[in-house]
mmCIF file with all atom_site columns, C-alpha atoms in Angstrom:
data_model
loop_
_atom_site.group_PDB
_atom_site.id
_atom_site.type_symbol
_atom_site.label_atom_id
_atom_site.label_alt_id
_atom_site.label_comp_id
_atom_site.label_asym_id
_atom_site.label_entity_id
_atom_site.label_seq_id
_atom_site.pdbx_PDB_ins_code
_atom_site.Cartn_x
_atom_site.Cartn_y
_atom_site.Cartn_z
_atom_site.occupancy
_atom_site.B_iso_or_equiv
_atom_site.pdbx_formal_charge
_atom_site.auth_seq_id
_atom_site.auth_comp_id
_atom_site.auth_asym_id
_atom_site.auth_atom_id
_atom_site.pdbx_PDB_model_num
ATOM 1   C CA . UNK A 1 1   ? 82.627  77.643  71.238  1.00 38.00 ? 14  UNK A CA 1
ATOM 2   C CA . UNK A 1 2   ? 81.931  76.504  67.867  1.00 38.00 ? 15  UNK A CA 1
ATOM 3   C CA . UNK A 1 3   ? 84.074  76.598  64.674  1.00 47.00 ? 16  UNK A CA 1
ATOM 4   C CA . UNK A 1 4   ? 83.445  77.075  61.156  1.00 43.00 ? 17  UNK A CA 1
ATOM 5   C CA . UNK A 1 5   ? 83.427  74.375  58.739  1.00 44.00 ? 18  UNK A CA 1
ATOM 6   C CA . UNK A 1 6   ? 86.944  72.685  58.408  1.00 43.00 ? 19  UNK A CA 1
ATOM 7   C CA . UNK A 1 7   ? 87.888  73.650  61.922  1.00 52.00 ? 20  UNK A CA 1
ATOM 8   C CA . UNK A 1 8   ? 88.604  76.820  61.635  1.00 70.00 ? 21  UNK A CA 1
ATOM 9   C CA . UNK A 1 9   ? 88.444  79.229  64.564  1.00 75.00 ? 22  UNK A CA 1
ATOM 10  C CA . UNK A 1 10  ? 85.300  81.124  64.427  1.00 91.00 ? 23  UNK A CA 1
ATOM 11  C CA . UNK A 1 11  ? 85.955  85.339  64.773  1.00 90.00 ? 24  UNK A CA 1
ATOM 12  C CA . UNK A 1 12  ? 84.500  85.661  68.495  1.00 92.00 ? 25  UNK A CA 1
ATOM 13  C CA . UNK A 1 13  ? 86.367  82.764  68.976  1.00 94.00 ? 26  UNK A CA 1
ATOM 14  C CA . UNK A 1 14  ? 89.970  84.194  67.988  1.00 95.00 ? 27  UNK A CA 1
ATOM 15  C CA . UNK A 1 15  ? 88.752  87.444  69.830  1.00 96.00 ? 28  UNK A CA 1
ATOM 16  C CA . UNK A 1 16  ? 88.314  85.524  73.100  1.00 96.00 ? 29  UNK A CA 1
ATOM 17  C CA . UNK A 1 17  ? 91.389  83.587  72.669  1.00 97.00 ? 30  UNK A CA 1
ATOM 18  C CA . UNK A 1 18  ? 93.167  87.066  72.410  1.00 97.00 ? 31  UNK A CA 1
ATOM 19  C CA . UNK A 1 19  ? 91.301  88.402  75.557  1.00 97.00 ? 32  UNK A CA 1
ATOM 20  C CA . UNK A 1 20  ? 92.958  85.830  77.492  1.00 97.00 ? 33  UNK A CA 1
ATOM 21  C CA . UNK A 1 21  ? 96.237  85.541  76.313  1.00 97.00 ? 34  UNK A CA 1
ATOM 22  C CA . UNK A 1 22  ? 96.501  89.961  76.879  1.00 97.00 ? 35  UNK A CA 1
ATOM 23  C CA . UNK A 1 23  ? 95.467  88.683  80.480  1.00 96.00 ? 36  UNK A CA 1
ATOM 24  C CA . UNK A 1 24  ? 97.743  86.636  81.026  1.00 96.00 ? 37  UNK A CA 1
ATOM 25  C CA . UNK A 1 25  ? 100.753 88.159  79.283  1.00 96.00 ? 38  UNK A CA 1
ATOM 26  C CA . UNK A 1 26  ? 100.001 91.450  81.328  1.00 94.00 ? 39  UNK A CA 1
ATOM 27  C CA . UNK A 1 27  ? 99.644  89.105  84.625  1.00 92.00 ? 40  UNK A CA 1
ATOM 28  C CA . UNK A 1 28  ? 102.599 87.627  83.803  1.00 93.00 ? 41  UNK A CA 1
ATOM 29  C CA . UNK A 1 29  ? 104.909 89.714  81.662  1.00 94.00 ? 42  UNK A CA 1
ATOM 30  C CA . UNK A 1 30  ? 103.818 92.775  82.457  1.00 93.00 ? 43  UNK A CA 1
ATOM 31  C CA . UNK A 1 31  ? 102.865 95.874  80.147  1.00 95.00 ? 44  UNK A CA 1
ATOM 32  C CA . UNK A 1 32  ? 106.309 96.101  78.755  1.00 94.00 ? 45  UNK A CA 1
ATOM 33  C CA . UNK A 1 33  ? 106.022 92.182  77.766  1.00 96.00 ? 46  UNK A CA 1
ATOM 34  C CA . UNK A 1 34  ? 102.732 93.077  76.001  1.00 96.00 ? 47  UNK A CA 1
ATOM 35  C CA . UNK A 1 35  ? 103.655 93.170  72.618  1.00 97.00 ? 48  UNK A CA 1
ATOM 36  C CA . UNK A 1 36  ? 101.140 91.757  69.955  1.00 97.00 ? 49  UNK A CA 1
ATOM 37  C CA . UNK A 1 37  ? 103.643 89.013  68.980  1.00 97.00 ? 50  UNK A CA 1
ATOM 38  C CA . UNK A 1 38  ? 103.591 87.744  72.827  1.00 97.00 ? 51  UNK A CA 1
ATOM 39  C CA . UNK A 1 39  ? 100.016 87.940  73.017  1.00 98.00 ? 52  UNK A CA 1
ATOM 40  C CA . UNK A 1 40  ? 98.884  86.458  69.476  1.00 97.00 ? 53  UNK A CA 1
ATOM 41  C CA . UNK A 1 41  ? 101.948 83.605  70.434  1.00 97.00 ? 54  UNK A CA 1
ATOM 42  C CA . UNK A 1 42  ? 99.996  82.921  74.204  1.00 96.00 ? 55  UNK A CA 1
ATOM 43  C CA . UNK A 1 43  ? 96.778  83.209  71.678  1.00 96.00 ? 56  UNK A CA 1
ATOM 44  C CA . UNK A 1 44  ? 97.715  80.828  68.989  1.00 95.00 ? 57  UNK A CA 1
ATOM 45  C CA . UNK A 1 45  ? 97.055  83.301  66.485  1.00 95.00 ? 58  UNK A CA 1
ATOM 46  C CA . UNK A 1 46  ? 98.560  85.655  63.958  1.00 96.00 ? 59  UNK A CA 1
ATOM 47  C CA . UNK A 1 47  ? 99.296  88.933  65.473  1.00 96.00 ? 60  UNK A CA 1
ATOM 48  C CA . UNK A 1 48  ? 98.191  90.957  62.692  1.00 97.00 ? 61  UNK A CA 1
ATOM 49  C CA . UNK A 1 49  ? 94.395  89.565  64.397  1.00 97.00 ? 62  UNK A CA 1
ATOM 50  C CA . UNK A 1 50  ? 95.359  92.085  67.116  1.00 97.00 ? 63  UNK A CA 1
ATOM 51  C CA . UNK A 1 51  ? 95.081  94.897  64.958  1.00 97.00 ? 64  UNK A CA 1
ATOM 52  C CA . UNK A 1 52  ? 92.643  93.236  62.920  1.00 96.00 ? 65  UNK A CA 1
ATOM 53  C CA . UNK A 1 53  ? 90.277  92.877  66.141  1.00 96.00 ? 66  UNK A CA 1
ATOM 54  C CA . UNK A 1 54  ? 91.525  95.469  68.592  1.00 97.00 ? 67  UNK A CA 1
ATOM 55  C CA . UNK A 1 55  ? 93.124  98.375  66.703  1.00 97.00 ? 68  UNK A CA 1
ATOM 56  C CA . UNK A 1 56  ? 96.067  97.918  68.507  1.00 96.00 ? 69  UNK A CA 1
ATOM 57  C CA . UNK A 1 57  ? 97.681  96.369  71.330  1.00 97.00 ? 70  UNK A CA 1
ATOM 58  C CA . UNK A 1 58  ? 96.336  99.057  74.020  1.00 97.00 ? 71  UNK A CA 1
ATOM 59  C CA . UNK A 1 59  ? 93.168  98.956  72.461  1.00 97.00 ? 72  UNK A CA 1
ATOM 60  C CA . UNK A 1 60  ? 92.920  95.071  73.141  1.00 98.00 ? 73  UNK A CA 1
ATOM 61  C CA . UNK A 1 61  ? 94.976  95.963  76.980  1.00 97.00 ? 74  UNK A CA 1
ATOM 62  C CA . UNK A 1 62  ? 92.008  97.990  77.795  1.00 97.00 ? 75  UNK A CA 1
ATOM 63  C CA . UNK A 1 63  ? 89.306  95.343  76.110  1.00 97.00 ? 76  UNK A CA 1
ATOM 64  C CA . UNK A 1 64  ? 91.004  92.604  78.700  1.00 96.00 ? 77  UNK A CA 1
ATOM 65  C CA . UNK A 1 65  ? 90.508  95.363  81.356  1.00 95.00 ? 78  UNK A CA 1
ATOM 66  C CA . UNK A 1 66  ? 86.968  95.768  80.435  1.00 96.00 ? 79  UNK A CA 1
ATOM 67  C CA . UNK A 1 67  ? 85.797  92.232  80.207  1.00 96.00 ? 80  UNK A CA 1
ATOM 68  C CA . UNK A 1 68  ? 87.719  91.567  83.605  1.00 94.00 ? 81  UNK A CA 1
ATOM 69  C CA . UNK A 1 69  ? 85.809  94.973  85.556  1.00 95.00 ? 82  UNK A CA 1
ATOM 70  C CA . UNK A 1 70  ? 82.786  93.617  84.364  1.00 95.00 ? 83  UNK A CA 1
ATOM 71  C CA . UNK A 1 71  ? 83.099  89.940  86.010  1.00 94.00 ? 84  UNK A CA 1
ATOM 72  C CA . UNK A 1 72  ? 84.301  91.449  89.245  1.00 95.00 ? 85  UNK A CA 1
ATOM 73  C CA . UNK A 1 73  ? 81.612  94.407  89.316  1.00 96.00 ? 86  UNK A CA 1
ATOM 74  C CA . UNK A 1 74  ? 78.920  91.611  88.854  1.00 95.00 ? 87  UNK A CA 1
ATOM 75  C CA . UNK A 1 75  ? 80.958  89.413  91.669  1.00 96.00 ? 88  UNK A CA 1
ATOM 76  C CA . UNK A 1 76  ? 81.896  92.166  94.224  1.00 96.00 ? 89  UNK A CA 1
ATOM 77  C CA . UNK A 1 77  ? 78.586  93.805  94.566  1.00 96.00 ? 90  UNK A CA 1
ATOM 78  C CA . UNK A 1 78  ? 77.168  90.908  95.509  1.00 96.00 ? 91  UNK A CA 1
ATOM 79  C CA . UNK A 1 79  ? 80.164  90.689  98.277  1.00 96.00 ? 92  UNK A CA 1
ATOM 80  C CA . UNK A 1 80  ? 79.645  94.235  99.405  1.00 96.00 ? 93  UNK A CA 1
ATOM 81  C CA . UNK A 1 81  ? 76.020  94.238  99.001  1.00 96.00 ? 94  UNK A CA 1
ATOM 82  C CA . UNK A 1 82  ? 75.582  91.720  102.032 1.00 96.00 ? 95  UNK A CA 1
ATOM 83  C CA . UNK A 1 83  ? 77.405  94.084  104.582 1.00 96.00 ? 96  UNK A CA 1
ATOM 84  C CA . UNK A 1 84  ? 75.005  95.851  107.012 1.00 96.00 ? 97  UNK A CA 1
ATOM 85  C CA . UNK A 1 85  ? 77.914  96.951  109.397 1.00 95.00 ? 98  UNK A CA 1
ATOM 86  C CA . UNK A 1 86  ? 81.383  98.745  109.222 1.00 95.00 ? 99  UNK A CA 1
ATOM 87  C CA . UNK A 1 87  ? 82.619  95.389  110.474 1.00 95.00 ? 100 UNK A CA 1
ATOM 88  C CA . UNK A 1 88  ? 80.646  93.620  107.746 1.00 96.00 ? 101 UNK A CA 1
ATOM 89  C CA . UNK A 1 89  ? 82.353  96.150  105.294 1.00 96.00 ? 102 UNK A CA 1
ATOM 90  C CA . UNK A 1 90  ? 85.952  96.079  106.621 1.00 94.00 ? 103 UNK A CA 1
ATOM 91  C CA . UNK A 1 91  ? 85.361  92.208  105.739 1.00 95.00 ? 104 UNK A CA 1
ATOM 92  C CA . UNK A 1 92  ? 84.130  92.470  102.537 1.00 96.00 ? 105 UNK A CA 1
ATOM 93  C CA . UNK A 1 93  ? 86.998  94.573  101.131 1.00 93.00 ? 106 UNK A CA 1
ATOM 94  C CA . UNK A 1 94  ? 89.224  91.443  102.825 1.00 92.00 ? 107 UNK A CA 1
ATOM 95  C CA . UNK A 1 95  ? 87.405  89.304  100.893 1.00 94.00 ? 108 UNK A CA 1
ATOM 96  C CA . UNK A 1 96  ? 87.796  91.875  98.040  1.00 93.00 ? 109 UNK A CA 1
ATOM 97  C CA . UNK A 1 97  ? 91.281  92.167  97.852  1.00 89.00 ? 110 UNK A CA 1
ATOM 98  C CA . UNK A 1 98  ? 92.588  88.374  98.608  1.00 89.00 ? 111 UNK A CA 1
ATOM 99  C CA . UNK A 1 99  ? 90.352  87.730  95.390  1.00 92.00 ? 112 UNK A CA 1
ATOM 100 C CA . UNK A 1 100 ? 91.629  90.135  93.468  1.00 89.00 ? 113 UNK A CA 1
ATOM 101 C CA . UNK A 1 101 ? 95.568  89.589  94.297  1.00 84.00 ? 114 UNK A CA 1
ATOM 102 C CA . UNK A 1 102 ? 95.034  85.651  94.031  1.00 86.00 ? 115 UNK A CA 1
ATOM 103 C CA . UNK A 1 103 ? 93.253  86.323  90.315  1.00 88.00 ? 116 UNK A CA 1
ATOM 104 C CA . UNK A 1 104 ? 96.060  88.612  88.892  1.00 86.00 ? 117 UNK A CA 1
ATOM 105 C CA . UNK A 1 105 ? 93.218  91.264  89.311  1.00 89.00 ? 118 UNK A CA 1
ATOM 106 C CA . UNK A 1 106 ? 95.048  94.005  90.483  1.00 84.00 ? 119 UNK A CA 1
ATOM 107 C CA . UNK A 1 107 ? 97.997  93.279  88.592  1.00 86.00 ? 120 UNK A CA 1
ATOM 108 C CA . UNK A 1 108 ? 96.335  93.920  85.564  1.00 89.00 ? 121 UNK A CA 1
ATOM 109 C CA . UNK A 1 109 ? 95.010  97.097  86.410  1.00 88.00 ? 122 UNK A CA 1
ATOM 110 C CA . UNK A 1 110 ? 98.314  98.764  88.244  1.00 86.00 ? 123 UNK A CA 1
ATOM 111 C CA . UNK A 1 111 ? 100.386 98.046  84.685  1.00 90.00 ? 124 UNK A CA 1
ATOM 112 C CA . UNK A 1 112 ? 98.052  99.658  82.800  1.00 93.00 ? 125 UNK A CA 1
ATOM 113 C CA . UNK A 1 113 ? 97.930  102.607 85.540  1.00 90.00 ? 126 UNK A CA 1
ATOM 114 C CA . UNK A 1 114 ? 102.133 102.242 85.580  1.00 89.00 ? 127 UNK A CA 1
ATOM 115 C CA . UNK A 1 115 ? 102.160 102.285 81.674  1.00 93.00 ? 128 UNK A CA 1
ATOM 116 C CA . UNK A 1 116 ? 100.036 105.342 81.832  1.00 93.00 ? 129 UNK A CA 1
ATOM 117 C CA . UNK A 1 117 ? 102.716 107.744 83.474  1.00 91.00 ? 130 UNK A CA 1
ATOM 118 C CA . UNK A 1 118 ? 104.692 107.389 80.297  1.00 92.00 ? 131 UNK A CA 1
ATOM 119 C CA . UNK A 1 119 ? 102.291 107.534 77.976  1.00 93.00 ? 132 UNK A CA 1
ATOM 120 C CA . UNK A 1 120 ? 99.646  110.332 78.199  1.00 93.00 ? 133 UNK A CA 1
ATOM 121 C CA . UNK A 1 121 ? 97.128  108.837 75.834  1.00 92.00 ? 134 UNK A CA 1
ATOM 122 C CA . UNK A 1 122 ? 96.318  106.049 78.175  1.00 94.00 ? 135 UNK A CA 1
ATOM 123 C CA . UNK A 1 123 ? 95.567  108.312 81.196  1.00 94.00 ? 136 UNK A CA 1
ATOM 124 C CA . UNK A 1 124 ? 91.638  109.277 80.361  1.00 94.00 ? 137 UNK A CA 1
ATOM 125 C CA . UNK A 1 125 ? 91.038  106.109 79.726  1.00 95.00 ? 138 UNK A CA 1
ATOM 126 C CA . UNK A 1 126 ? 92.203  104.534 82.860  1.00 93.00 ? 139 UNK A CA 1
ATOM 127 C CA . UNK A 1 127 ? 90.686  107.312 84.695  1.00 92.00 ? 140 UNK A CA 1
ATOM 128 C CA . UNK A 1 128 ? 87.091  106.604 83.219  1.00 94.00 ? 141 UNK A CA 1
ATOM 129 C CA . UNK A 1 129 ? 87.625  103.012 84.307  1.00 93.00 ? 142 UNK A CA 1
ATOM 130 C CA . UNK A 1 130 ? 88.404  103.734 87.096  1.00 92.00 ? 143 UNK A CA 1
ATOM 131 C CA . UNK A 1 131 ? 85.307  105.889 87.886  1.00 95.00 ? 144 UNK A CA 1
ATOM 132 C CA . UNK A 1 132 ? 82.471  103.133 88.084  1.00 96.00 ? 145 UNK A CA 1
ATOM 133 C CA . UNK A 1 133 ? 84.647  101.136 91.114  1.00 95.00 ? 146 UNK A CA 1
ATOM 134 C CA . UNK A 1 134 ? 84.777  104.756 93.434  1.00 96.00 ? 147 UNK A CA 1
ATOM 135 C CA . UNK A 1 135 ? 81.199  105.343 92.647  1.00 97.00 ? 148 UNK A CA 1
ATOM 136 C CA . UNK A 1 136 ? 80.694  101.605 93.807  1.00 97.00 ? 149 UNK A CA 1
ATOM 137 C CA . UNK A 1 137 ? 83.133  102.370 96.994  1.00 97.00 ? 150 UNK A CA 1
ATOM 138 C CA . UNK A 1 138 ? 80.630  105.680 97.664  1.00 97.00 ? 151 UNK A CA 1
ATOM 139 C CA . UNK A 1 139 ? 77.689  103.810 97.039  1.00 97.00 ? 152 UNK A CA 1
ATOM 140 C CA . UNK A 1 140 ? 78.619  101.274 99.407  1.00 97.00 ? 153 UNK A CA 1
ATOM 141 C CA . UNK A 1 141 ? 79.839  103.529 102.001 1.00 97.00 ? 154 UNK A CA 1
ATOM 142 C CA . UNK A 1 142 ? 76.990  105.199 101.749 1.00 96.00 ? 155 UNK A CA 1
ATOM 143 C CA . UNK A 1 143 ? 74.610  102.667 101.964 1.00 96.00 ? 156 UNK A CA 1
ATOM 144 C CA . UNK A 1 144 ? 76.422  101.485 105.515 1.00 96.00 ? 157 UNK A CA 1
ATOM 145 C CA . UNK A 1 145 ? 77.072  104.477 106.905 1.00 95.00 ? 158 UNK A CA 1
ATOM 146 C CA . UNK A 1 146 ? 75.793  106.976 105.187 1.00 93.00 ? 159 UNK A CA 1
ATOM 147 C CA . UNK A 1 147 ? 74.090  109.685 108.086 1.00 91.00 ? 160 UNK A CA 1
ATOM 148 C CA . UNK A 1 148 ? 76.475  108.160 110.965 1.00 94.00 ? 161 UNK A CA 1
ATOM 149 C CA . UNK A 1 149 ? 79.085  110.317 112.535 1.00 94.00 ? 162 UNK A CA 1
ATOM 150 C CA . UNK A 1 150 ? 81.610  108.471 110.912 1.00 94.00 ? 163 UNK A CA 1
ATOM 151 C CA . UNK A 1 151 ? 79.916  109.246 107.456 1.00 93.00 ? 164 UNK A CA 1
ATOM 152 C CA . UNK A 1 152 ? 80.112  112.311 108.107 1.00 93.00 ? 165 UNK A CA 1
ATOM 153 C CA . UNK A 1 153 ? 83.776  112.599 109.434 1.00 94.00 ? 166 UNK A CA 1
ATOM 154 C CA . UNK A 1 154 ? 85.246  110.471 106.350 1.00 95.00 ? 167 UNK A CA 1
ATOM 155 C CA . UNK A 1 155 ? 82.631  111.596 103.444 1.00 95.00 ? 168 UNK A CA 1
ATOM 156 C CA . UNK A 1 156 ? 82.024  108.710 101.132 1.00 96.00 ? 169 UNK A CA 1
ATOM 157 C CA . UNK A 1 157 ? 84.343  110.089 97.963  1.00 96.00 ? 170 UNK A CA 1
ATOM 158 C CA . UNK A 1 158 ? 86.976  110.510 99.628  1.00 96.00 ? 171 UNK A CA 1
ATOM 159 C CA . UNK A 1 159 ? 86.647  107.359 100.939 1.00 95.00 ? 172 UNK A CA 1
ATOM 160 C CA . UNK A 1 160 ? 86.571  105.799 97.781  1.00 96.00 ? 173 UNK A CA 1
ATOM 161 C CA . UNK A 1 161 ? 89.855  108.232 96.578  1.00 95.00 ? 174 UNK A CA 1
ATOM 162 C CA . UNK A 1 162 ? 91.541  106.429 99.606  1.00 93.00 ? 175 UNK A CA 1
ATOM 163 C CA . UNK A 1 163 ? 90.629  102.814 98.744  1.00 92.00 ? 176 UNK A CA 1
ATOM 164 C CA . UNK A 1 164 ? 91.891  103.286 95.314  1.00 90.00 ? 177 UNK A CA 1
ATOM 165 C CA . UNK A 1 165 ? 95.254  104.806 96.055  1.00 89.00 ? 178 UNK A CA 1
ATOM 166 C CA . UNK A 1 166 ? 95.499  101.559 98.353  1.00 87.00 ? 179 UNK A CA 1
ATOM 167 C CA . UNK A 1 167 ? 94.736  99.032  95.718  1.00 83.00 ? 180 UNK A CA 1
ATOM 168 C CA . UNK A 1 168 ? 97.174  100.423 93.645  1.00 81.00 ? 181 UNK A CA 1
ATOM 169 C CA . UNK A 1 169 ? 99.610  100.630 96.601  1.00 82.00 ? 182 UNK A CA 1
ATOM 170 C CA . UNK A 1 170 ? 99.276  96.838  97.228  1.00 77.00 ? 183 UNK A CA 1
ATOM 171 C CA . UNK A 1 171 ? 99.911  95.645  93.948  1.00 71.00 ? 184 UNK A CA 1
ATOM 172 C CA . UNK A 1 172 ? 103.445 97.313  94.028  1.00 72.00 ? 185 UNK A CA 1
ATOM 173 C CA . UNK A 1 173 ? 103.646 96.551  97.837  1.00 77.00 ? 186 UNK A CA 1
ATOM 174 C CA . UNK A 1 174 ? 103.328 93.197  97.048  1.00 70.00 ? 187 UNK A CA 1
ATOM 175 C CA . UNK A 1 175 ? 106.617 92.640  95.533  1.00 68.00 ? 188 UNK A CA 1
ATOM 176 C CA . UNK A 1 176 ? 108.345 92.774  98.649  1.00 75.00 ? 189 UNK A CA 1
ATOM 177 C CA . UNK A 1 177 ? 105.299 91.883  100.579 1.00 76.00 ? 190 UNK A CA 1
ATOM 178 C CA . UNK A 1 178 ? 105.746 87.851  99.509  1.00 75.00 ? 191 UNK A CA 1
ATOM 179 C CA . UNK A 1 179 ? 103.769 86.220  102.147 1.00 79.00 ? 192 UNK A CA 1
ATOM 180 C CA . UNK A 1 180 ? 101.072 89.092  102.189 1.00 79.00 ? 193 UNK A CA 1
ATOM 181 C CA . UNK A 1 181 ? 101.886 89.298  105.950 1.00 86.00 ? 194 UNK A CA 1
ATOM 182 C CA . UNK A 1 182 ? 102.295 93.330  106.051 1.00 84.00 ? 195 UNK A CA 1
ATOM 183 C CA . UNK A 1 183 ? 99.331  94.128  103.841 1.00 84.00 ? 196 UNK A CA 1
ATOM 184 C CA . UNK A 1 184 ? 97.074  91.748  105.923 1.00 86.00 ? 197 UNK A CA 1
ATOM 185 C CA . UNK A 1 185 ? 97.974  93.737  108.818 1.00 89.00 ? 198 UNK A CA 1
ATOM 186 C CA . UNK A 1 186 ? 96.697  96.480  107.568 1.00 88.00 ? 199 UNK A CA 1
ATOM 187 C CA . UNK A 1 187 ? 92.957  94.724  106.980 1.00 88.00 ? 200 UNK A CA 1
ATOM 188 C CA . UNK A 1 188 ? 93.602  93.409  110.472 1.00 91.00 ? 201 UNK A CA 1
ATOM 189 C CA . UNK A 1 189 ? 94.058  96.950  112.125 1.00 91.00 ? 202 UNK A CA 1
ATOM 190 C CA . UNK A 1 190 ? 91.049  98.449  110.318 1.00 91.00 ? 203 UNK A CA 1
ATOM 191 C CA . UNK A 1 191 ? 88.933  95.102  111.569 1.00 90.00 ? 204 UNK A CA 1
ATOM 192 C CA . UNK A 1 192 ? 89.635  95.513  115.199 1.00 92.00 ? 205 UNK A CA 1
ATOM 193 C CA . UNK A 1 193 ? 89.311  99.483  114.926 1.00 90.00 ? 206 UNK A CA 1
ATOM 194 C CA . UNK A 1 194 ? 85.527  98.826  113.319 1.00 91.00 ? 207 UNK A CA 1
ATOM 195 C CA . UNK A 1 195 ? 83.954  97.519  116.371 1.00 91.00 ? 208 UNK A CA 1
ATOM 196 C CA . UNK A 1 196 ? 85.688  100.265 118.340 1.00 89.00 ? 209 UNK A CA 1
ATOM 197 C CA . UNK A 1 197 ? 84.206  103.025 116.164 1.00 89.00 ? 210 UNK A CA 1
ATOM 198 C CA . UNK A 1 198 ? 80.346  101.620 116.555 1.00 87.00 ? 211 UNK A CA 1
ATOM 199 C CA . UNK A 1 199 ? 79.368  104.077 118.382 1.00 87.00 ? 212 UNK A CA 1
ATOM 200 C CA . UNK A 1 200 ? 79.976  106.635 115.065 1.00 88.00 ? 213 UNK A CA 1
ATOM 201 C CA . UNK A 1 201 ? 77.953  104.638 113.305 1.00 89.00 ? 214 UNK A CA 1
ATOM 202 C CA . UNK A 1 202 ? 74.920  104.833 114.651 1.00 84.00 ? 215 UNK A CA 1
ATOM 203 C CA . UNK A 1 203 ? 72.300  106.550 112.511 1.00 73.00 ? 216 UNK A CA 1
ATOM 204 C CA . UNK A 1 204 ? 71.181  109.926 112.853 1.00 61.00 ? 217 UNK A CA 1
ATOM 205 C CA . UNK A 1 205 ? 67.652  111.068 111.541 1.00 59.00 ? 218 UNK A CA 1
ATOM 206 C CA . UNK A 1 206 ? 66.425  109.966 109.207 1.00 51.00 ? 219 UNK A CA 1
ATOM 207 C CA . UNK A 1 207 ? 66.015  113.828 107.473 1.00 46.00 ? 220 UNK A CA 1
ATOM 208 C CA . UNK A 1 208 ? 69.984  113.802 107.939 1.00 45.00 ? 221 UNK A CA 1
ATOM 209 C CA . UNK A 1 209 ? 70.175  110.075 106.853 1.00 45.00 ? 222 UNK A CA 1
ATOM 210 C CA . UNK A 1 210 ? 68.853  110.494 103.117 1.00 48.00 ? 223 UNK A CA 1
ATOM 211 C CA . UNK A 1 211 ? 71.460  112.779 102.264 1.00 48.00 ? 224 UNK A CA 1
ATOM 212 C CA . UNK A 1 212 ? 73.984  111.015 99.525  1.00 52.00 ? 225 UNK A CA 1
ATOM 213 C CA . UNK A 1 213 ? 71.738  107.903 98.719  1.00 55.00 ? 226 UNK A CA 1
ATOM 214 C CA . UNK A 1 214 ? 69.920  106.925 96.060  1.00 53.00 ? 227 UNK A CA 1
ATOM 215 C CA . UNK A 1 215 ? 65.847  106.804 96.492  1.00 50.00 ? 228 UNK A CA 1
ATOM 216 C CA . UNK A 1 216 ? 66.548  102.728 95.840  1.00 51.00 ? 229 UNK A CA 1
ATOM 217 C CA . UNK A 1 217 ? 68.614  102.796 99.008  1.00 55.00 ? 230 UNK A CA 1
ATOM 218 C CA . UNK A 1 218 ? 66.086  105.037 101.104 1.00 51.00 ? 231 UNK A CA 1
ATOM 219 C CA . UNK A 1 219 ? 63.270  103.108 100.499 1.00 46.00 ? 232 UNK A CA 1
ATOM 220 C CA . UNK A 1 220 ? 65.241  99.323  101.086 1.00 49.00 ? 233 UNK A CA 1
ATOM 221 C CA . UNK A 1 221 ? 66.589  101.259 104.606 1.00 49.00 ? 234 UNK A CA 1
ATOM 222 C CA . UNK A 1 222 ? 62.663  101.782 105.753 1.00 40.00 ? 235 UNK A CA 1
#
């Protein structure tokens, strides 16, 4: 990025350096390691710039967190979007979750939702970010087996309720989980249980079909 005129850091510069460093002192550190002097130290900056910026060290938390949902909304739709069968779907959310682990994804996310418990003021505004990834898990669901038998025995919110309390589970699993081995077994159980269940996802009509999708996914399911 470029800098002003005797090398000085430009502002969006020093922001972005300060996005990072809250990433990776939350990744690394945790929340309770996220103070402004540990982030503005990762950052190279003065920590009186997180206030400056941010409003506060939460305030620049949640920024991180915002920036971060963003790349993986963009990346994971994409993922998802390609998945025609439960099989197909069971393997996206593989694919999913070994990229989020391996990027510190879900780290970030679980401290926040951990620091939340103890602090009240943080809990509507992890809950709104968290409301645009169970829409995506009920869109996707949905859009796969939305109209099936098996849509209709696990409805599509619920769904997403379930996949959510399992992300967060595996991030604090994961601590004693080291090699991943127990948590892949899970992934492995629902993959040989989707061919098994085909038969519940076959498609009723189409009258019974449209119920829960957008007109978008209607018309690309003619």
């Amino acid at each position: 990025m470029a800098r002003s005129g005797g090398g000085r850091r430009t502002s969006e510069e020093t922001k972005e350096r300060l996005l990072d460093a809250a990433c990776a002192v939350l990744r690394e550190e945790g929340y309770s390691g996220a103070s402004a002097r540990a982030i503005a130290t990762r950052a190279e900056a003065n920590s009186a710039l997180v206030f400056y910026h941010f409003g506060g060290v939460d305030q620049l938390l949640l920024a991180a967190l915002d920036r971060s949902s963003a790349e993986r909304m963009a990346m994971y739709r994409e993922i998802a979007g390609r998945a025609k069968t439960l099989e197909e779907l069971v393997e996206a959310a593989l694919r999913i979750y070994r990229t989020d682990l391996e990027r510190g994804y879900i780290t970030e996310f679980s401290e926040l939702v951990a620091a939340a418990v103890t602090k009240p003021e943080l809990r509507t505004e992890i809950r709104d970010r968290a409301e645009p990834w169970i829409a995506f898990i009920e869109h996707e669901w949905n859009r796969v087996l939305g109209g099936s038998a098996l849509g209709r025995l696990l409805p599509a919110r619920e769904v997403a309720y379930g996949a959510i309390t399992f992300y967060l589970g595996v991030n604090l699993f994961s601590v004693l989980d080291e090699d991943r081995t127990r948590t892949e077994a899970v992934f492995e159980l629902a993959g040989e249980l989707a061919p098994r269940a085909r038969l519940l996802t076959l498609r009723l009509p189409r009258r019974n079909r449209d119920v829960g999708l957008s007109p978008t996914d209607q018309e690309e399911d003619v």
